């Protein structure tokens, strides 16, 4: 018998329950395949396409060149593959995003009609969305009690890495190989991290050895290499969070516990999206449904290009364009600036982030935006408006992060980089002046809040 493992957000060989299930079901041949859906590919943006392409190349190495690359609508392509090789079962890691869940239901239906078994094993999370319940059996709506229940629920140990696999490569689709080649050769790509499972584990070991101890404080400092930078690998399932949690199990320091909490945030947002699929692109909470927002104009283009005249905002937006990544603290600052200073509805900013972030995860990204905008679960109150100057001075006290990404301000030392308008030489190198007055826009944001809340 032949079985198929269809990879999606699980591009790894270690700690992969669906892979083990597919191997055990294969009495002869195992086909490991990835399907590039042209609709998703077209909407991903060049940076995300390049990161996926690089990761697929590395995944092929992990599977000893046994990864089959296909192109097309999965409802057709997976069935065609199963029919061509005579597969009796198709194995997947259970998908939990609204789009992924709908797609899988459709693929499972066409396979069932053809007599091919559909088998879901595991999820991209330590605890699958929908499995943590409150005392009344419903979902949690606030993070802190969720995190406590999530820890209490627990998770299994990492699955063993299979050494020998009966892999069969059945030939790549020319459109898939061409798409990967073109993605990696796209112009103006940022410098991407090393892709693949080995690179992810190497980065994890480096972080644990050098930055984990101070993570609780350093994770908020964008000018310090204090974060793990594992989010791009977690996004594509190159490493499973259960693997990280196992390594942290014996760590008692504050840094390790804070890291576990950050994993819990990722799982919380996935759980929120599972229970509220519409919250992917609409407000989760109703109280601000009547809020007045401005239509995008030249100001949002200044935000996108990092030319707002507010140094910490511009540094973050330029880092995003240069690396396909942005420090999490700065993500909050830039999101607040768009929603509160420019009065733009959060999905516009969320989409821009997803277009450029190599770790762009719809649950974490879009609910993080809602947290800032005041419309989501555990939301920061709308009246909390991040001051880009004080945020910069607090979390980038020496101005190193700003000077790194805004070379027009490299001549300003220390905190002066956060307020060039206060320095006689602040605009000597053509840094743009502020597009809005923060104090005025804060008042306007609160005025609009009063209109909908009374």
PDB file of N, CA and C in Angstrom, residues 249 339 446:
ATOM      1  N   UNK A 249      11.442  22.751  29.691  1.00  0.00           N
ATOM      2  CA  UNK A 249      10.747  22.122  30.816  1.00  0.00           C
ATOM      3  C   UNK A 249      11.546  22.174  32.112  1.00  0.00           C
ATOM      4  N   UNK A 339      -3.332  53.203  13.620  1.00  0.00           N
ATOM      5  CA  UNK A 339      -4.734  53.176  14.032  1.00  0.00           C
ATOM      6  C   UNK A 339      -5.144  54.397  14.849  1.00  0.00           C
ATOM      7  N   UNK A 446      -9.393  60.123  20.752  1.00  0.00           N
ATOM      8  CA  UNK A 446     -10.275  60.037  21.915  1.00  0.00           C
ATOM      9  C   UNK A 446     -11.630  60.668  21.627  1.00  0.00           C
TER      10      UNK A 446
END
